[in-house]
């Protein structure tokens, strides 16, 4: 059907998307060793989409600079949810894009490590990884939404504002839930401190009285008093 | 991705109309603010790099969320290797740099600690990175015209204003989230500490009372032997 066609065009634009991202964006980068695993933590509310993009470069001794990595070199991406259950564990190429949606609010852990087994590739150097992680409404592709829903510019901008406010609201709800948990822990701690101090004092007093009584009867039994 | 789809796209690329749909994802919106939370193991130093253009501004804000003294060493270097800022054993900090062309390096250093890992949160806010083009120029992707352009310009200015303020709200929210996480971790470690020391206290008291009774008893056994 004609409506399916634009969708297939968009999905097959994948490689074009990555190529243009490579040239246009200057994201944060870091160096990773061969067997090293780098993990990042994202604390997000539930039903939030997260898109991560990375590209890798390998140190080339001859040219003395970082060049795009060989196709065989990939990165293994592992994502754990707040209950330390693995929700994504996949191998991607030297440039990759991973996405997941959270179903429980909390700290999700995103781990990356290279899948290279050949020491020669690294040649004692390091792999440069450019990483960009987008959360919530930043994952929305507004040109695509405009095309799909046929929006005017004003409508598109209002839609963006609505998405932003919705994300803020979600985050605030999660904040409220966390603050409640925090308050419950505080109150439980304070109660325990109070009750333990009272119990401690009572135990001390009772032990003291018992000690005195026992010693007194002991001395009387031994005919010392 | 099936070969059919790939072929379709490649074929349609030759048509200017369809190229728009193909390239619709090409102009990805630039990420101007990014934040990361990472676990810094004991005795380790982690460095990150950010490529900047000249006359832009880089603002970096970091906080230590968890781990013993809640402190870390932070340093930021210019592309020429010059040390711009150096924080020793700080719990949080904010630094703004007016940038030149090149890669800025900033490092979190936990080498002073032998036992405890640190949970570090940092946020990068980039300004004026793209002065040439408007990254959100959606004019090519929208359908239809908004009528009454003159008055709508004003409305659009207001909406842009609201969007800027909302972005600021999101930044503040991220900051507050980090503060809350830190406070929560402080409280949870207090909880553990109170539990642990209470149990130790109990054990010590029981042992001391036992030892006391035994000592006093043994004292009197000897005396009795001496008497008789």
Short mmCIF file of C-alpha atoms in Angstrom, two decimals:
data_model
loop_
_atom_site.label_atom_id
_atom_site.label_comp_id
_atom_site.label_asym_id
_atom_site.label_seq_id
_atom_site.Cartn_x
_atom_site.Cartn_y
_atom_site.Cartn_z
CA UNK A 1 0.00 0.00 0.00
CA UNK A 2 1.20 3.55 -0.67
CA UNK A 3 1.29 4.41 3.01
CA UNK A 4 3.83 1.69 3.75
CA UNK A 5 6.30 2.96 1.22
CA UNK A 6 7.48 6.09 3.06
CA UNK A 7 8.06 3.93 6.14
CA UNK A 8 10.28 1.52 4.24
CA UNK A 9 12.14 4.47 2.78
CA UNK A 10 12.74 5.82 6.24
CA UNK A 11 14.03 2.51 7.64
CA UNK A 12 16.28 1.94 4.70
CA UNK A 13 17.67 5.42 5.23
CA UNK A 14 19.52 3.89 8.20
CA UNK A 15 22.98 3.95 6.61
CA UNK A 16 22.38 7.47 5.34
CA UNK A 17 21.43 8.51 8.86
CA UNK A 18 24.64 7.16 10.36
CA UNK A 19 26.82 8.64 7.64
CA UNK A 20 25.38 12.08 8.14
CA UNK A 21 25.62 11.78 11.93
CA UNK A 22 29.26 10.88 11.57
CA UNK A 23 30.04 14.00 9.64
CA UNK A 24 27.83 16.48 11.39
CA UNK A 25 27.98 15.88 15.12
CA UNK A 26 30.90 16.31 17.49
CA UNK A 27 29.97 14.22 20.50
CA UNK A 28 31.95 13.44 23.60
CA UNK A 29 34.64 10.81 23.09
CA UNK A 30 36.85 8.68 25.30
CA UNK A 31 39.50 6.01 24.91
CA UNK A 32 38.89 2.39 25.70
CA UNK A 33 41.40 -0.42 26.05
CA UNK A 34 40.98 -3.80 24.38
CA UNK A 35 39.44 -5.74 27.25
CA UNK A 36 38.11 -2.69 29.01
CA UNK A 37 34.43 -2.25 29.75
CA UNK A 38 33.00 1.23 30.11
CA UNK A 39 29.66 1.59 31.84
CA UNK A 40 27.33 4.55 32.13
CA UNK A 41 24.31 4.87 34.36
CA UNK A 42 21.07 6.49 33.25
CA UNK A 43 18.44 7.17 35.86
CA UNK A 44 15.14 7.47 34.02
CA UNK A 45 11.40 7.26 34.69
CA UNK A 46 9.41 4.41 33.17
CA UNK A 47 8.17 4.29 29.56
CA UNK A 48 11.05 6.48 28.46
CA UNK A 49 12.89 5.84 25.22
CA UNK A 50 16.67 6.03 25.12
CA UNK A 51 18.73 6.13 21.93
CA UNK A 52 22.48 5.70 22.05
CA UNK A 53 24.80 6.30 19.13
CA UNK A 54 28.50 5.59 18.99
CA UNK A 55 31.26 5.60 16.42
CA UNK A 56 34.73 4.19 16.81
CA UNK A 57 38.15 5.13 15.55
CA UNK A 58 41.34 3.13 15.77
CA UNK A 59 44.84 4.53 16.25
CA UNK A 60 46.84 4.12 13.05
CA UNK A 61 50.59 4.05 13.71
CA UNK A 62 51.55 4.87 10.13
CA UNK A 63 49.55 8.03 9.75
CA UNK A 64 49.88 8.89 13.43
CA UNK A 65 46.21 9.65 13.78
CA UNK A 66 42.86 8.08 14.49
CA UNK A 67 41.18 6.53 11.48
CA UNK A 68 37.73 4.98 11.16
CA UNK A 69 37.91 1.45 12.57
CA UNK A 70 38.03 -1.65 10.39
CA UNK A 71 34.62 -3.25 9.75
CA UNK A 72 35.52 -6.37 11.70
CA UNK A 73 35.93 -4.44 14.91
CA UNK A 74 32.68 -4.05 16.76
CA UNK A 75 31.34 -3.10 20.13
CA UNK A 76 29.25 -5.22 22.43
CA UNK A 77 26.47 -3.27 24.09
CA UNK A 78 24.85 -4.58 27.27
CA UNK A 79 22.01 -2.79 29.04
CA UNK A 80 20.73 -3.72 32.48
CA UNK A 81 17.52 -2.51 34.09
CA UNK A 82 17.23 -1.35 37.75
CA UNK A 83 16.71 -4.99 38.86
CA UNK A 84 20.05 -5.91 37.17
CA UNK A 85 18.20 -7.91 34.56
CA UNK A 86 19.74 -7.70 31.10
CA UNK A 87 17.33 -6.04 28.68
CA UNK A 88 19.69 -5.72 25.74
CA UNK A 89 22.86 -7.60 24.93
CA UNK A 90 23.94 -7.22 21.34
CA UNK A 91 26.92 -6.88 19.12
CA UNK A 92 27.09 -3.88 16.84
CA UNK A 93 29.56 -2.85 14.16
CA UNK A 94 32.23 -0.21 14.42
CA UNK A 95 29.48 2.42 14.23
CA UNK A 96 26.26 1.57 15.95
CA UNK A 97 22.95 2.76 17.22
CA UNK A 98 21.10 1.07 20.07
CA UNK A 99 17.72 1.91 21.51
CA UNK A 100 15.60 0.72 24.41
CA UNK A 101 12.52 1.77 26.35
CA UNK A 102 12.45 1.54 30.11
CA UNK A 103 9.61 -0.36 31.76
CA UNK A 104 10.61 0.26 35.37
CA UNK A 105 11.82 3.59 36.71
CA UNK A 106 15.34 3.62 38.07
CA UNK A 107 19.02 3.31 37.28
CA UNK A 108 19.71 1.58 34.01
CA UNK A 109 23.28 0.62 33.23
CA UNK A 110 24.67 0.87 29.69
CA UNK A 111 27.94 -1.01 29.19
CA UNK A 112 30.21 -1.01 26.16
CA UNK A 113 33.22 -3.15 25.43
CA UNK A 114 35.02 -4.01 22.25
CA UNK A 115 34.65 -7.50 20.84
CA UNK A 116 38.16 -7.59 19.46
CA UNK A 117 40.21 -10.69 20.18
CA UNK A 118 43.16 -9.88 17.95
CA UNK A 119 45.84 -8.01 19.84
CA UNK A 120 47.36 -6.86 16.56
CA UNK A 121 44.43 -4.63 15.74
CA UNK A 122 44.90 -2.54 18.82
CA UNK A 123 48.70 -2.59 18.57
CA UNK A 124 49.02 -1.45 22.13
CA UNK A 125 47.00 1.62 21.39
CA UNK A 126 43.48 2.49 22.24
CA UNK A 127 40.13 2.66 20.58
CA UNK A 128 38.47 6.06 20.43
CA UNK A 129 34.71 5.86 21.01
CA UNK A 130 32.41 8.80 20.31
CA UNK A 131 29.22 8.40 22.31
CA UNK A 132 25.92 10.22 22.38
CA UNK A 133 22.97 9.15 24.51
CA UNK A 134 19.60 10.83 24.06
CA UNK A 135 16.74 10.34 26.49
CA UNK A 136 13.01 11.00 26.34
CA UNK A 137 11.73 13.66 23.98
CA UNK A 138 15.24 14.23 22.58
CA UNK A 139 14.78 10.90 20.82
CA UNK A 140 11.91 12.26 18.74
CA UNK A 141 12.69 13.00 15.14
CA UNK A 142 10.63 16.10 14.43
CA UNK A 143 11.16 16.29 10.66
CA UNK A 144 9.81 12.73 10.50
CA UNK A 145 6.82 13.60 12.71
CA UNK A 146 6.08 16.63 10.53
CA UNK A 147 6.12 14.47 7.43
CA UNK A 148 3.98 11.73 8.99
CA UNK A 149 1.28 13.95 10.53
CA UNK A 150 1.53 16.70 7.91
CA UNK A 151 2.08 19.53 10.36
CA UNK A 152 2.71 23.21 9.74
CA UNK A 153 5.73 24.78 11.42
CA UNK A 154 3.66 26.27 14.21
CA UNK A 155 1.95 22.96 14.88
CA UNK A 156 5.32 21.21 14.92
CA UNK A 157 6.77 23.63 17.43
CA UNK A 158 3.74 23.28 19.68
CA UNK A 159 4.07 19.49 19.41
CA UNK A 160 7.70 19.77 20.53
CA UNK A 161 6.69 21.88 23.50
CA UNK A 162 4.03 19.37 24.45
CA UNK A 163 6.56 16.51 24.30
CA UNK A 164 9.01 18.46 26.41
CA UNK A 165 6.41 19.30 29.05
CA UNK A 166 5.24 15.68 29.11
CA UNK A 167 8.79 14.49 29.74
CA UNK A 168 9.21 17.04 32.53
CA UNK A 169 5.99 15.85 34.09
CA UNK A 170 7.10 12.20 33.91
CA UNK A 171 10.43 13.11 35.49
CA UNK A 172 8.70 15.04 38.27
CA UNK A 173 6.42 12.11 39.07
CA UNK A 174 9.46 9.89 39.33
CA UNK A 175 11.11 12.51 41.52
CA UNK A 176 8.11 12.48 43.83
CA UNK A 177 8.25 8.67 44.11
CA UNK A 178 11.98 8.81 44.92
CA UNK A 179 11.52 11.51 47.50
CA UNK A 180 8.81 9.44 49.18
CA UNK A 181 11.13 6.41 49.35
CA UNK A 182 13.89 8.64 50.72
CA UNK A 183 11.59 10.06 53.38
CA UNK A 184 10.44 6.56 54.38
CA UNK A 185 14.04 5.38 54.79
CA UNK A 186 14.90 8.49 56.84
CA UNK A 187 11.94 8.03 59.12
CA UNK A 188 12.62 4.33 59.55
CA UNK A 189 16.28 5.09 60.41
CA UNK A 190 15.32 7.76 62.91
CA UNK A 191 12.76 5.49 64.54
CA UNK A 192 15.29 2.69 64.85
CA UNK A 193 17.85 5.03 66.43
CA UNK A 194 15.28 6.18 68.95
CA UNK A 195 14.00 2.73 69.90
CA UNK A 196 17.46 1.22 70.10
CA UNK A 197 18.66 3.98 72.43
CA UNK A 198 15.67 3.41 74.73
CA UNK A 199 16.14 -0.38 74.62
CA UNK A 200 19.87 0.00 75.27
CA UNK A 201 19.26 2.15 78.31
CA UNK A 202 16.69 -0.30 79.68
CA UNK A 203 19.01 -3.27 79.11
CA UNK A 204 21.82 -1.45 80.90
CA UNK A 205 19.63 -0.66 83.88
CA UNK A 206 18.23 -4.20 84.10
CA UNK A 207 21.69 -5.75 83.69
CA UNK A 208 23.05 -3.48 86.41
CA UNK A 209 20.27 -4.44 88.84
CA UNK A 210 20.64 -8.14 88.00
CA UNK A 211 24.41 -7.99 88.44
CA UNK A 212 24.10 -6.39 91.85
CA UNK A 213 21.47 -8.89 93.00
CA UNK A 214 23.45 -11.86 91.71
CA UNK A 215 26.70 -10.68 93.29
CA UNK A 216 24.98 -10.03 96.56
CA UNK A 217 23.45 -13.52 96.67
CA UNK A 218 26.81 -14.95 95.55
CA UNK A 219 28.68 -13.25 98.35
CA UNK A 220 26.03 -14.35 100.85
CA UNK A 221 26.29 -17.93 99.56
CA UNK A 222 30.06 -17.88 99.94
CA UNK A 223 29.61 -16.53 103.45
CA UNK A 224 31.65 -13.38 102.75
CA UNK A 225 29.04 -10.87 103.89
CA UNK B 1 17.12 -4.49 5.77
CA UNK B 2 16.01 -6.42 2.69
CA UNK B 3 17.77 -5.96 -0.65
CA UNK B 4 14.40 -4.91 -2.10
CA UNK B 5 14.15 -1.97 0.30
CA UNK B 6 17.74 -0.99 -0.28
CA UNK B 7 17.21 -1.08 -4.03
CA UNK B 8 13.99 0.93 -3.73
CA UNK B 9 15.69 3.66 -1.77
CA UNK B 10 18.69 3.81 -4.06
CA UNK B 11 16.37 4.00 -7.08
CA UNK B 12 14.14 6.64 -5.54
CA UNK B 13 17.16 8.70 -4.55
CA UNK B 14 17.32 9.78 -8.16
CA UNK B 15 13.94 11.47 -7.83
CA UNK B 16 14.20 14.83 -6.02
CA UNK B 17 10.81 14.38 -4.35
CA UNK B 18 11.63 10.99 -2.92
CA UNK B 19 15.13 12.12 -1.91
CA UNK B 20 13.42 14.32 0.65
CA UNK B 21 11.82 11.29 2.31
CA UNK B 22 15.05 9.33 2.07
CA UNK B 23 17.05 12.13 3.52
CA UNK B 24 14.45 13.10 6.08
CA UNK B 25 16.49 11.53 8.85
CA UNK B 26 19.78 12.83 7.52
CA UNK B 27 19.66 16.20 9.26
CA UNK B 28 19.72 14.79 12.81
CA UNK B 29 19.22 17.42 15.48
CA UNK B 30 22.50 18.15 17.23
CA UNK B 31 22.85 17.24 20.87
CA UNK B 32 23.86 20.42 22.62
CA UNK B 33 23.55 19.18 26.20
CA UNK B 34 24.59 15.77 27.34
CA UNK B 35 24.97 14.23 30.74
CA UNK B 36 26.61 11.03 31.89
CA UNK B 37 26.78 9.14 35.17
CA UNK B 38 29.61 6.68 35.62
CA UNK B 39 31.23 4.56 38.28
CA UNK B 40 34.86 5.52 38.87
CA UNK B 41 36.71 2.57 40.45
CA UNK B 42 39.21 3.12 43.28
CA UNK B 43 42.63 4.19 42.08
CA UNK B 44 41.46 4.97 38.57
CA UNK B 45 41.46 8.08 36.44
CA UNK B 46 38.94 8.53 33.62
CA UNK B 47 39.30 11.16 30.91
CA UNK B 48 36.79 12.44 28.40
CA UNK B 49 37.27 14.63 25.35
CA UNK B 50 35.01 17.12 23.63
CA UNK B 51 35.67 18.70 20.25
CA UNK B 52 34.88 22.40 20.25
CA UNK B 53 34.83 25.23 17.72
CA UNK B 54 36.23 28.65 18.42
CA UNK B 55 34.08 31.33 20.12
CA UNK B 56 31.72 28.77 21.53
CA UNK B 57 31.30 28.10 25.22
CA UNK B 58 31.61 24.85 27.11
CA UNK B 59 30.04 24.58 30.53
CA UNK B 60 30.79 21.49 32.56
CA UNK B 61 29.05 20.68 35.82
CA UNK B 62 29.89 17.62 37.89
CA UNK B 63 28.84 16.03 41.19
CA UNK B 64 29.99 13.04 43.15
CA UNK B 65 26.87 11.03 43.93
CA UNK B 66 28.19 8.11 45.97
CA UNK B 67 31.34 6.70 47.53
CA UNK B 68 33.04 7.27 50.91
CA UNK B 69 34.02 10.96 51.21
CA UNK B 70 32.01 11.98 48.11
CA UNK B 71 35.03 13.70 46.61
CA UNK B 72 37.03 13.46 43.42
CA UNK B 73 39.84 15.36 41.67
CA UNK B 74 38.79 17.17 38.54
CA UNK B 75 40.93 18.83 35.89
CA UNK B 76 40.28 20.31 32.46
CA UNK B 77 42.88 20.83 29.73
CA UNK B 78 42.78 23.01 26.64
CA UNK B 79 43.58 21.55 23.17
CA UNK B 80 47.15 22.78 23.56
CA UNK B 81 47.55 20.79 26.79
CA UNK B 82 47.35 23.75 29.13
CA UNK B 83 45.69 23.10 32.49
CA UNK B 84 42.65 25.37 32.75
CA UNK B 85 41.03 24.30 36.02
CA UNK B 86 42.08 21.89 38.71
CA UNK B 87 39.81 20.89 41.62
CA UNK B 88 41.24 18.79 44.41
CA UNK B 89 38.93 16.55 46.47
CA UNK B 90 35.80 18.49 45.57
CA UNK B 91 32.28 17.14 45.90
CA UNK B 92 30.81 19.18 43.03
CA UNK B 93 31.78 21.97 40.70
CA UNK B 94 30.83 24.11 37.73
CA UNK B 95 33.26 25.49 35.13
CA UNK B 96 32.65 27.52 31.99
CA UNK B 97 35.26 27.75 29.26
CA UNK B 98 35.30 30.16 26.30
CA UNK B 99 36.59 27.80 23.66
CA UNK B 100 38.98 27.76 20.78
CA UNK B 101 39.19 25.13 18.05
CA UNK B 102 40.25 21.70 19.21
CA UNK B 103 39.64 18.87 21.65
CA UNK B 104 39.22 19.74 25.29
CA UNK B 105 40.09 17.02 27.79
CA UNK B 106 38.64 16.74 31.27
CA UNK B 107 39.53 14.09 33.81
CA UNK B 108 38.09 12.66 37.00
CA UNK B 109 40.78 11.30 39.28
CA UNK B 110 40.08 8.79 42.06
CA UNK B 111 43.70 7.67 42.54
CA UNK B 112 43.86 9.09 46.08
CA UNK B 113 41.34 6.50 47.20
CA UNK B 114 42.48 2.89 47.58
CA UNK B 115 39.22 1.27 48.58
CA UNK B 116 36.16 3.20 47.57
CA UNK B 117 34.58 3.62 44.14
CA UNK B 118 33.01 6.96 43.29
CA UNK B 119 29.81 7.49 41.37
CA UNK B 120 30.36 10.65 39.32
CA UNK B 121 27.73 12.59 37.39
CA UNK B 122 28.69 15.28 34.88
CA UNK B 123 26.81 17.46 32.43
CA UNK B 124 28.16 19.26 29.37
CA UNK B 125 26.35 22.32 28.07
CA UNK B 126 27.53 23.56 24.69
CA UNK B 127 26.64 27.02 23.40
CA UNK B 128 27.10 28.73 20.06
CA UNK B 129 28.45 25.59 18.48
CA UNK B 130 26.65 26.13 15.21
CA UNK B 131 26.47 29.81 14.41
CA UNK B 132 26.13 29.26 10.66
CA UNK B 133 22.90 27.34 10.40
CA UNK B 134 19.83 27.03 12.55
CA UNK B 135 19.86 23.34 13.57
CA UNK B 136 16.12 23.28 13.85
CA UNK B 137 15.31 24.73 10.48
CA UNK B 138 12.28 22.64 9.76
CA UNK B 139 10.98 24.75 6.91
CA UNK B 140 11.78 22.01 4.38
CA UNK B 141 9.92 19.32 6.28
CA UNK B 142 6.65 21.02 7.20
CA UNK B 143 3.46 20.81 5.22
CA UNK B 144 1.09 23.67 4.56
CA UNK B 145 1.42 27.31 5.42
CA UNK B 146 0.46 29.08 8.57
CA UNK B 147 -1.77 31.96 7.57
CA UNK B 148 -1.56 35.50 8.96
CA UNK B 149 2.26 35.34 8.95
CA UNK B 150 2.75 38.80 10.42
CA UNK B 151 1.02 38.18 13.73
CA UNK B 152 2.10 34.56 13.91
CA UNK B 153 5.75 35.71 13.93
CA UNK B 154 5.12 37.22 17.32
CA UNK B 155 3.46 34.09 18.55
CA UNK B 156 6.36 32.01 17.27
CA UNK B 157 8.82 34.28 19.09
CA UNK B 158 6.91 33.69 22.28
CA UNK B 159 6.89 29.97 21.69
CA UNK B 160 10.66 29.98 21.13
CA UNK B 161 10.98 31.88 24.37
CA UNK B 162 8.91 29.27 26.17
CA UNK B 163 11.04 26.52 24.64
CA UNK B 164 14.22 28.20 25.91
CA UNK B 165 12.77 28.46 29.40
CA UNK B 166 11.66 24.86 29.35
CA UNK B 167 15.17 23.78 28.37
CA UNK B 168 16.41 25.69 31.39
CA UNK B 169 13.86 23.85 33.52
CA UNK B 170 15.15 20.55 32.25
CA UNK B 171 18.70 21.58 33.15
CA UNK B 172 17.64 22.54 36.66
CA UNK B 173 15.76 19.30 36.98
CA UNK B 174 18.86 17.32 36.07
CA UNK B 175 20.79 19.26 38.69
CA UNK B 176 18.14 18.59 41.34
CA UNK B 177 18.07 14.93 40.43
CA UNK B 178 21.79 14.71 41.10
CA UNK B 179 21.41 16.46 44.48
CA UNK B 180 18.61 14.12 45.46
CA UNK B 181 20.57 11.05 44.45
CA UNK B 182 23.47 12.21 46.59
CA UNK B 183 21.27 12.89 49.61
CA UNK B 184 19.62 9.53 49.22
CA UNK B 185 22.99 7.78 49.14
CA UNK B 186 24.10 9.64 52.26
CA UNK B 187 20.99 8.52 54.08
CA UNK B 188 21.31 4.93 52.95
CA UNK B 189 24.87 4.74 54.12
CA UNK B 190 23.78 6.26 57.46
CA UNK B 191 21.19 3.54 57.75
CA UNK B 192 23.81 0.83 57.19
CA UNK B 193 26.14 2.45 59.68
CA UNK B 194 23.51 2.71 62.42
CA UNK B 195 22.56 -0.94 61.96
CA UNK B 196 26.14 -2.14 62.00
CA UNK B 197 27.30 -0.18 65.03
CA UNK B 198 24.19 -1.08 67.01
CA UNK B 199 24.89 -4.76 66.52
CA UNK B 200 28.54 -4.23 67.49
CA UNK B 201 27.40 -2.35 70.58
CA UNK B 202 25.09 -5.18 71.59
CA UNK B 203 27.78 -7.83 71.14
CA UNK B 204 30.32 -5.77 73.12
CA UNK B 205 27.91 -5.25 76.00
CA UNK B 206 27.07 -8.94 76.26
CA UNK B 207 30.75 -9.92 76.12
CA UNK B 208 31.76 -7.35 78.71
CA UNK B 209 29.09 -8.42 81.14
CA UNK B 210 30.09 -12.07 80.70
CA UNK B 211 33.78 -11.27 81.27
CA UNK B 212 32.98 -9.18 84.33
CA UNK B 213 30.96 -11.94 85.95
CA UNK B 214 33.67 -14.51 85.24
CA UNK B 215 36.47 -12.30 86.59
CA UNK B 216 34.67 -11.46 89.80
CA UNK B 217 33.80 -15.12 90.33
CA UNK B 218 37.37 -16.30 89.76
CA UNK B 219 38.60 -13.67 92.18
CA UNK B 220 36.50 -15.16 94.94
CA UNK B 221 37.45 -18.78 94.17
CA UNK B 222 41.13 -18.01 94.86
CA UNK B 223 40.33 -16.12 98.03
CA UNK B 224 38.38 -19.06 99.35
CA UNK B 225 41.34 -21.38 98.76
CA UNK B 226 43.63 -18.95 100.57
CA UNK B 227 41.27 -18.75 103.58
CA UNK B 228 41.01 -22.47 104.12
#
